[in-house]
Amino acid sequence: MALRLLSVRLAVGSWIAPRSTLARAFQLFCTPMPGARTRARQADTGGARLGELAFGRERLATYTWGDPGREPTVLLAHGWSSFGLRFLPWVEPLRRAGYAVATFDQPAHGRSSGRRATLPMFAEAIARVADHTGPLAAVVGHSLGGAATAIAMARGLQADRAILLAPAADPFDAAQRFGGMVGLAQFLSRRLFDDYQELTAHDIRDLHAQATAPRIARPGLVVHDLEDTDVPWCEGERYARYWPQATLLSTTGLGHHRVTIAPETLDASLRFLRGEAVGQRVVSTRELPFGLC
């Protein structure tokens, strides 16, 4: 009922008060679902060492297993309206394989402070935690956390390997999906980032997969389910196409969330971390179209 009322307000506001409606829609776009915080606080910590890390005026909640100072370390980065402990099924297999494991709650998520977050903030938080943790054997990112991982690595984050699970490749397409969900008129969805770009002088196009992936000089594995209805498979395929050292593993029947913790995903990821060939190389040129599926 609440979503229906919101949709009516934004649909009507799109035509009679477009500027204020756009500002309200952008606020909503940057505000995680409130239920995720409750789930995060009730989640089993799996014996992690809990910590906090300063992040500007906010603080990030961190979770660590093993000794990052002595063991190769894998950093796990969650997606939108999620939390670090969603990766708990990864911890034991990674520990058995000899890795220390670190994860954290993004700004405005889980036990971390803050009310709103953006994709650039996600990428900066990953870089902040990585800098604190030390040299990384790998980074694993899911959904928006996958996009943020790619941005952080394109900007120089040091990790030997990266695994992107159902990564979002296109902020404008994400805005269109969000606009459709909340009733925002289509002509305004495309302008969702106008004020953000004007205030920050950031060009959203710099966050697209085709802008970040070519700049990552490390091996990568992209895992994306063909039946993902939250972030279409073609967005993961786009990363694999534009990332010179990446391969793509397509799954079926796992959707957007189960692909994160499915046994086949964990098995493929561990084999990739051991240096085995996993997935398929996707060949592309900049002249080929993208974003169609």
Short mmCIF file of N, CA, C and O in Angstrom, two decimals, residues 106-200:
data_model
loop_
_atom_site.label_atom_id
_atom_site.label_comp_id
_atom_site.label_asym_id
_atom_site.label_seq_id
_atom_site.Cartn_x
_atom_site.Cartn_y
_atom_site.Cartn_z
N GLN A 106 28.39 -1.27 4.17
CA GLN A 106 28.56 -0.01 3.44
C GLN A 106 27.90 1.15 4.21
O GLN A 106 27.07 0.93 5.09
N PRO A 107 28.24 2.40 3.88
CA PRO A 107 27.57 3.54 4.53
C PRO A 107 26.06 3.43 4.41
O PRO A 107 25.54 3.03 3.36
N ALA A 108 25.36 3.75 5.51
CA ALA A 108 23.88 3.70 5.56
C ALA A 108 23.35 2.28 5.51
O ALA A 108 22.15 2.09 5.28
N HIS A 109 24.19 1.30 5.70
CA HIS A 109 23.79 -0.10 5.67
C HIS A 109 24.24 -0.81 6.96
O HIS A 109 25.26 -0.45 7.55
N GLY A 110 23.49 -1.86 7.32
CA GLY A 110 23.90 -2.72 8.43
C GLY A 110 24.18 -1.95 9.70
O GLY A 110 23.41 -1.10 10.12
N ARG A 111 25.33 -2.23 10.32
CA ARG A 111 25.72 -1.56 11.57
C ARG A 111 26.50 -0.27 11.32
O ARG A 111 26.93 0.38 12.27
N SER A 112 26.74 0.08 10.07
CA SER A 112 27.46 1.33 9.76
C SER A 112 26.53 2.51 9.92
O SER A 112 25.31 2.38 9.86
N SER A 113 27.12 3.70 10.09
CA SER A 113 26.30 4.91 10.24
C SER A 113 25.96 5.48 8.87
O SER A 113 26.47 5.04 7.83
N GLY A 114 25.10 6.50 8.90
CA GLY A 114 24.73 7.17 7.66
C GLY A 114 23.28 6.91 7.29
O GLY A 114 22.68 5.93 7.74
N ARG A 115 22.72 7.81 6.47
CA ARG A 115 21.33 7.67 6.05
C ARG A 115 21.20 7.36 4.56
O ARG A 115 20.25 6.73 4.14
N ARG A 116 22.16 7.84 3.79
CA ARG A 116 22.07 7.63 2.35
C ARG A 116 23.43 7.26 1.79
O ARG A 116 24.47 7.52 2.42
N ALA A 117 23.43 6.65 0.62
CA ALA A 117 24.69 6.24 0.00
C ALA A 117 24.55 6.33 -1.52
O ALA A 117 23.43 6.40 -2.05
N THR A 118 25.68 6.33 -2.19
CA THR A 118 25.72 6.36 -3.66
C THR A 118 26.76 5.34 -4.14
O THR A 118 27.57 4.84 -3.35
N LEU A 119 26.74 5.07 -5.43
CA LEU A 119 27.74 4.16 -5.99
C LEU A 119 29.17 4.67 -5.77
O LEU A 119 30.04 3.89 -5.36
N PRO A 120 29.47 5.96 -6.00
CA PRO A 120 30.83 6.43 -5.69
C PRO A 120 31.21 6.22 -4.23
O PRO A 120 32.36 5.89 -3.91
N MET A 121 30.24 6.42 -3.30
CA MET A 121 30.53 6.17 -1.89
C MET A 121 30.85 4.70 -1.65
O MET A 121 31.74 4.35 -0.87
N PHE A 122 30.10 3.80 -2.30
CA PHE A 122 30.38 2.36 -2.19
C PHE A 122 31.83 2.07 -2.61
O PHE A 122 32.55 1.32 -1.94
N ALA A 123 32.25 2.65 -3.73
CA ALA A 123 33.61 2.40 -4.23
C ALA A 123 34.66 2.96 -3.27
O ALA A 123 35.69 2.32 -3.00
N GLU A 124 34.40 4.16 -2.73
CA GLU A 124 35.35 4.77 -1.79
C GLU A 124 35.42 3.96 -0.49
O GLU A 124 36.50 3.83 0.11
N ALA A 125 34.30 3.40 -0.06
CA ALA A 125 34.31 2.58 1.16
C ALA A 125 35.12 1.30 0.96
O ALA A 125 35.86 0.87 1.85
N ILE A 126 34.98 0.68 -0.20
CA ILE A 126 35.79 -0.51 -0.49
C ILE A 126 37.27 -0.16 -0.45
O ILE A 126 38.09 -0.88 0.15
N ALA A 127 37.62 0.95 -1.07
CA ALA A 127 39.03 1.38 -1.07
C ALA A 127 39.51 1.66 0.35
O ALA A 127 40.65 1.33 0.71
N ARG A 128 38.65 2.26 1.18
CA ARG A 128 39.02 2.58 2.57
C ARG A 128 39.27 1.31 3.36
O ARG A 128 40.28 1.20 4.08
N VAL A 129 38.38 0.33 3.24
CA VAL A 129 38.55 -0.92 3.98
C VAL A 129 39.77 -1.68 3.46
O VAL A 129 40.55 -2.25 4.23
N ALA A 130 39.95 -1.69 2.14
CA ALA A 130 41.11 -2.37 1.56
C ALA A 130 42.41 -1.74 2.05
O ALA A 130 43.38 -2.45 2.37
N ASP A 131 42.45 -0.43 2.11
CA ASP A 131 43.65 0.26 2.57
C ASP A 131 43.94 -0.09 4.03
O ASP A 131 45.11 -0.26 4.41
N HIS A 132 42.91 -0.21 4.82
CA HIS A 132 43.08 -0.57 6.24
C HIS A 132 43.49 -2.04 6.40
O HIS A 132 44.30 -2.37 7.27
N THR A 133 42.94 -2.91 5.55
CA THR A 133 43.16 -4.36 5.69
C THR A 133 44.55 -4.77 5.25
O THR A 133 45.17 -5.66 5.83
N GLY A 134 45.05 -4.13 4.19
CA GLY A 134 46.36 -4.50 3.67
C GLY A 134 46.24 -5.17 2.31
O GLY A 134 45.14 -5.22 1.74
N PRO A 135 47.33 -5.69 1.76
CA PRO A 135 47.31 -6.30 0.42
C PRO A 135 46.24 -7.39 0.33
O PRO A 135 46.08 -8.19 1.24
N LEU A 136 45.52 -7.39 -0.78
CA LEU A 136 44.41 -8.32 -0.94
C LEU A 136 44.73 -9.38 -2.00
O LEU A 136 45.24 -9.06 -3.07
N ALA A 137 44.38 -10.62 -1.67
CA ALA A 137 44.46 -11.68 -2.67
C ALA A 137 43.31 -11.54 -3.66
O ALA A 137 43.46 -11.88 -4.84
N ALA A 138 42.18 -11.08 -3.16
CA ALA A 138 41.01 -10.93 -4.05
C ALA A 138 39.97 -10.04 -3.41
O ALA A 138 39.92 -9.88 -2.19
N VAL A 139 39.13 -9.47 -4.27
CA VAL A 139 37.92 -8.75 -3.85
C VAL A 139 36.75 -9.43 -4.52
O VAL A 139 36.80 -9.77 -5.71
N VAL A 140 35.69 -9.64 -3.75
CA VAL A 140 34.46 -10.21 -4.29
C VAL A 140 33.34 -9.19 -4.06
O VAL A 140 33.14 -8.74 -2.93
N GLY A 141 32.62 -8.81 -5.11
CA GLY A 141 31.55 -7.83 -4.96
C GLY A 141 30.27 -8.31 -5.59
O GLY A 141 30.29 -8.90 -6.69
N HIS A 142 29.14 -8.08 -4.91
CA HIS A 142 27.84 -8.49 -5.44
C HIS A 142 27.01 -7.28 -5.84
O HIS A 142 26.94 -6.29 -5.09
N SER A 143 26.39 -7.35 -7.01
CA SER A 143 25.42 -6.36 -7.47
C SER A 143 26.05 -4.95 -7.50
O SER A 143 27.06 -4.75 -8.17
N LEU A 144 25.50 -3.99 -6.74
CA LEU A 144 26.13 -2.67 -6.72
C LEU A 144 27.53 -2.74 -6.11
O LEU A 144 28.41 -1.96 -6.46
N GLY A 145 27.74 -3.69 -5.21
CA GLY A 145 29.08 -3.91 -4.67
C GLY A 145 30.04 -4.40 -5.74
O GLY A 145 31.25 -4.15 -5.67
N GLY A 146 29.52 -5.11 -6.75
CA GLY A 146 30.35 -5.52 -7.88
C GLY A 146 30.75 -4.33 -8.72
O GLY A 146 31.92 -4.20 -9.13
N ALA A 147 29.77 -3.45 -8.99
CA ALA A 147 30.09 -2.23 -9.75
C ALA A 147 31.10 -1.38 -9.00
O ALA A 147 32.05 -0.85 -9.58
N ALA A 148 30.91 -1.28 -7.67
CA ALA A 148 31.83 -0.48 -6.86
C ALA A 148 33.23 -1.10 -6.83
O ALA A 148 34.24 -0.39 -6.83
N THR A 149 33.29 -2.43 -6.81
CA THR A 149 34.59 -3.12 -6.86
C THR A 149 35.32 -2.78 -8.16
O THR A 149 36.53 -2.49 -8.15
N ALA A 150 34.59 -2.81 -9.27
CA ALA A 150 35.21 -2.50 -10.56
C ALA A 150 35.72 -1.05 -10.58
O ALA A 150 36.82 -0.78 -11.08
N ILE A 151 34.92 -0.13 -10.03
CA ILE A 151 35.35 1.28 -10.00
C ILE A 151 36.60 1.43 -9.14
O ILE A 151 37.58 2.09 -9.53
N ALA A 152 36.59 0.80 -7.95
CA ALA A 152 37.74 0.91 -7.05
C ALA A 152 39.00 0.35 -7.71
O ALA A 152 40.08 0.93 -7.59
N MET A 153 38.87 -0.79 -8.39
CA MET A 153 40.05 -1.39 -9.04
C MET A 153 40.50 -0.54 -10.23
O MET A 153 41.70 -0.40 -10.48
N ALA A 154 39.57 0.03 -10.96
CA ALA A 154 39.95 0.90 -12.08
C ALA A 154 40.69 2.14 -11.58
O ALA A 154 41.51 2.72 -12.30
N ARG A 155 40.40 2.53 -10.34
CA ARG A 155 41.07 3.70 -9.74
C ARG A 155 42.34 3.33 -9.00
O ARG A 155 42.97 4.19 -8.38
N GLY A 156 42.72 2.05 -9.03
CA GLY A 156 44.03 1.68 -8.47
C GLY A 156 44.02 0.78 -7.27
O GLY A 156 45.09 0.49 -6.71
N LEU A 157 42.83 0.34 -6.80
CA LEU A 157 42.80 -0.61 -5.69
C LEU A 157 43.64 -1.83 -6.02
O LEU A 157 43.49 -2.43 -7.10
N GLN A 158 44.53 -2.22 -5.10
CA GLN A 158 45.43 -3.33 -5.34
C GLN A 158 44.84 -4.63 -4.82
O GLN A 158 44.65 -4.81 -3.62
N ALA A 159 44.52 -5.53 -5.72
CA ALA A 159 44.07 -6.88 -5.39
C ALA A 159 44.51 -7.79 -6.53
O ALA A 159 44.48 -7.39 -7.70
N ASP A 160 44.93 -9.00 -6.18
CA ASP A 160 45.45 -9.90 -7.22
C ASP A 160 44.36 -10.35 -8.19
O ASP A 160 44.62 -10.56 -9.37
N ARG A 161 43.14 -10.52 -7.68
CA ARG A 161 42.03 -11.00 -8.49
C ARG A 161 40.73 -10.35 -8.04
O ARG A 161 40.64 -9.85 -6.91
N ALA A 162 39.72 -10.41 -8.91
CA ALA A 162 38.41 -9.88 -8.54
C ALA A 162 37.32 -10.81 -9.06
O ALA A 162 37.45 -11.39 -10.15
N ILE A 163 36.27 -10.95 -8.26
CA ILE A 163 35.10 -11.73 -8.66
C ILE A 163 33.88 -10.82 -8.52
O ILE A 163 33.62 -10.29 -7.44
N LEU A 164 33.16 -10.65 -9.61
CA LEU A 164 31.94 -9.84 -9.59
C LEU A 164 30.74 -10.77 -9.74
O LEU A 164 30.66 -11.54 -10.70
N LEU A 165 29.81 -10.69 -8.79
CA LEU A 165 28.62 -11.52 -8.80
C LEU A 165 27.42 -10.65 -9.18
O LEU A 165 27.10 -9.69 -8.46
N ALA A 166 26.77 -10.96 -10.30
CA ALA A 166 25.60 -10.20 -10.76
C ALA A 166 25.85 -8.69 -10.69
O ALA A 166 25.05 -7.94 -10.11
N PRO A 167 26.94 -8.21 -11.28
CA PRO A 167 27.28 -6.79 -11.13
C PRO A 167 26.39 -5.88 -11.96
O PRO A 167 26.03 -6.20 -13.10
N ALA A 168 26.03 -4.74 -11.40
CA ALA A 168 25.28 -3.71 -12.14
C ALA A 168 26.25 -2.93 -13.01
O ALA A 168 27.30 -2.50 -12.53
N ALA A 169 25.90 -2.75 -14.28
CA ALA A 169 26.85 -2.16 -15.23
C ALA A 169 26.49 -0.75 -15.65
O ALA A 169 27.34 -0.05 -16.20
N ASP A 170 25.25 -0.32 -15.40
CA ASP A 170 24.80 0.92 -16.03
C ASP A 170 23.90 1.71 -15.08
O ASP A 170 22.73 1.34 -14.88
N PRO A 171 24.39 2.80 -14.46
CA PRO A 171 23.55 3.57 -13.54
C PRO A 171 22.29 4.12 -14.19
O PRO A 171 21.25 4.23 -13.53
N PHE A 172 22.35 4.46 -15.47
CA PHE A 172 21.14 4.99 -16.12
C PHE A 172 20.06 3.92 -16.24
O PHE A 172 18.87 4.18 -16.05
N ASP A 173 20.47 2.69 -16.55
CA ASP A 173 19.49 1.60 -16.60
C ASP A 173 18.93 1.31 -15.21
O ASP A 173 17.74 1.01 -15.06
N ALA A 174 19.79 1.40 -14.19
CA ALA A 174 19.31 1.22 -12.81
C ALA A 174 18.29 2.29 -12.46
O ALA A 174 17.28 2.02 -11.80
N ALA A 175 18.54 3.53 -12.92
CA ALA A 175 17.58 4.61 -12.67
C ALA A 175 16.26 4.36 -13.36
O ALA A 175 15.19 4.63 -12.81
N GLN A 176 16.31 3.81 -14.56
CA GLN A 176 15.07 3.48 -15.28
C GLN A 176 14.29 2.41 -14.53
O GLN A 176 13.06 2.49 -14.40
N ARG A 177 14.99 1.39 -14.03
CA ARG A 177 14.30 0.32 -13.28
C ARG A 177 13.69 0.88 -12.00
O ARG A 177 12.56 0.56 -11.65
N PHE A 178 14.45 1.73 -11.31
CA PHE A 178 13.94 2.34 -10.08
C PHE A 178 12.74 3.23 -10.39
O PHE A 178 11.72 3.18 -9.68
N GLY A 179 12.84 4.03 -11.43
CA GLY A 179 11.74 4.91 -11.79
C GLY A 179 10.47 4.14 -12.09
O GLY A 179 9.38 4.53 -11.67
N GLY A 180 10.61 3.01 -12.79
CA GLY A 180 9.45 2.19 -13.07
C GLY A 180 8.83 1.62 -11.81
O GLY A 180 7.60 1.48 -11.70
N MET A 181 9.65 1.31 -10.81
CA MET A 181 9.15 0.72 -9.56
C MET A 181 8.39 1.75 -8.73
O MET A 181 7.38 1.42 -8.11
N VAL A 182 8.86 3.01 -8.73
CA VAL A 182 8.25 4.01 -7.84
C VAL A 182 7.30 4.96 -8.57
O VAL A 182 6.77 5.88 -7.96
N GLY A 183 7.07 4.74 -9.86
CA GLY A 183 6.09 5.55 -10.59
C GLY A 183 6.63 6.81 -11.21
O GLY A 183 5.85 7.62 -11.74
N LEU A 184 7.93 7.04 -11.16
CA LEU A 184 8.51 8.24 -11.76
C LEU A 184 8.36 8.17 -13.28
O LEU A 184 8.61 7.14 -13.90
N ALA A 185 7.93 9.29 -13.88
CA ALA A 185 7.76 9.31 -15.33
C ALA A 185 9.08 9.00 -16.03
O ALA A 185 10.16 9.40 -15.56
N GLN A 186 9.00 8.30 -17.13
CA GLN A 186 10.21 7.84 -17.82
C GLN A 186 11.12 9.01 -18.21
O GLN A 186 12.34 8.90 -18.13
N PHE A 187 10.52 10.13 -18.61
CA PHE A 187 11.36 11.24 -19.07
C PHE A 187 12.17 11.85 -17.90
O PHE A 187 13.19 12.48 -18.12
N LEU A 188 11.69 11.62 -16.65
CA LEU A 188 12.45 12.11 -15.50
C LEU A 188 13.48 11.10 -15.01
O LEU A 188 14.51 11.47 -14.44
N SER A 189 13.20 9.81 -15.21
CA SER A 189 14.15 8.78 -14.74
C SER A 189 15.53 9.00 -15.35
O SER A 189 16.56 8.80 -14.70
N ARG A 190 15.54 9.40 -16.61
CA ARG A 190 16.83 9.62 -17.29
C ARG A 190 17.58 10.81 -16.69
O ARG A 190 18.79 10.93 -16.83
N ARG A 191 16.83 11.70 -16.00
CA ARG A 191 17.46 12.90 -15.43
C ARG A 191 17.73 12.76 -13.94
O ARG A 191 18.03 13.75 -13.26
N LEU A 192 17.64 11.53 -13.42
CA LEU A 192 17.74 11.33 -11.97
C LEU A 192 19.06 11.83 -11.40
O LEU A 192 19.13 12.26 -10.25
N PHE A 193 20.13 11.80 -12.21
CA PHE A 193 21.46 12.18 -11.70
C PHE A 193 21.83 13.62 -12.03
O PHE A 193 22.97 14.03 -11.79
N ASP A 194 20.92 14.40 -12.59
CA ASP A 194 21.26 15.76 -13.04
C ASP A 194 21.85 16.60 -11.91
O ASP A 194 22.94 17.18 -12.05
N ASP A 195 21.13 16.70 -10.79
CA ASP A 195 21.60 17.53 -9.68
C ASP A 195 22.89 16.98 -9.09
O ASP A 195 23.80 17.74 -8.71
N TYR A 196 22.98 15.64 -8.98
CA TYR A 196 24.19 15.02 -8.42
C TYR A 196 25.41 15.38 -9.27
O TYR A 196 26.46 15.75 -8.74
N GLN A 197 25.25 15.28 -10.58
CA GLN A 197 26.38 15.59 -11.46
C GLN A 197 26.77 17.07 -11.37
O GLN A 197 27.94 17.42 -11.41
N GLU A 198 25.75 17.93 -11.23
CA GLU A 198 26.02 19.37 -11.14
C GLU A 198 26.72 19.71 -9.83
O GLU A 198 27.66 20.51 -9.80
N LEU A 199 26.30 19.06 -8.73
CA LEU A 199 26.88 19.35 -7.42
C LEU A 199 28.29 18.80 -7.26
O LEU A 199 29.14 19.41 -6.62
N THR A 200 28.53 17.61 -7.82
CA THR A 200 29.81 16.92 -7.58
C THR A 200 30.78 17.05 -8.74
O THR A 200 31.95 16.69 -8.59
#
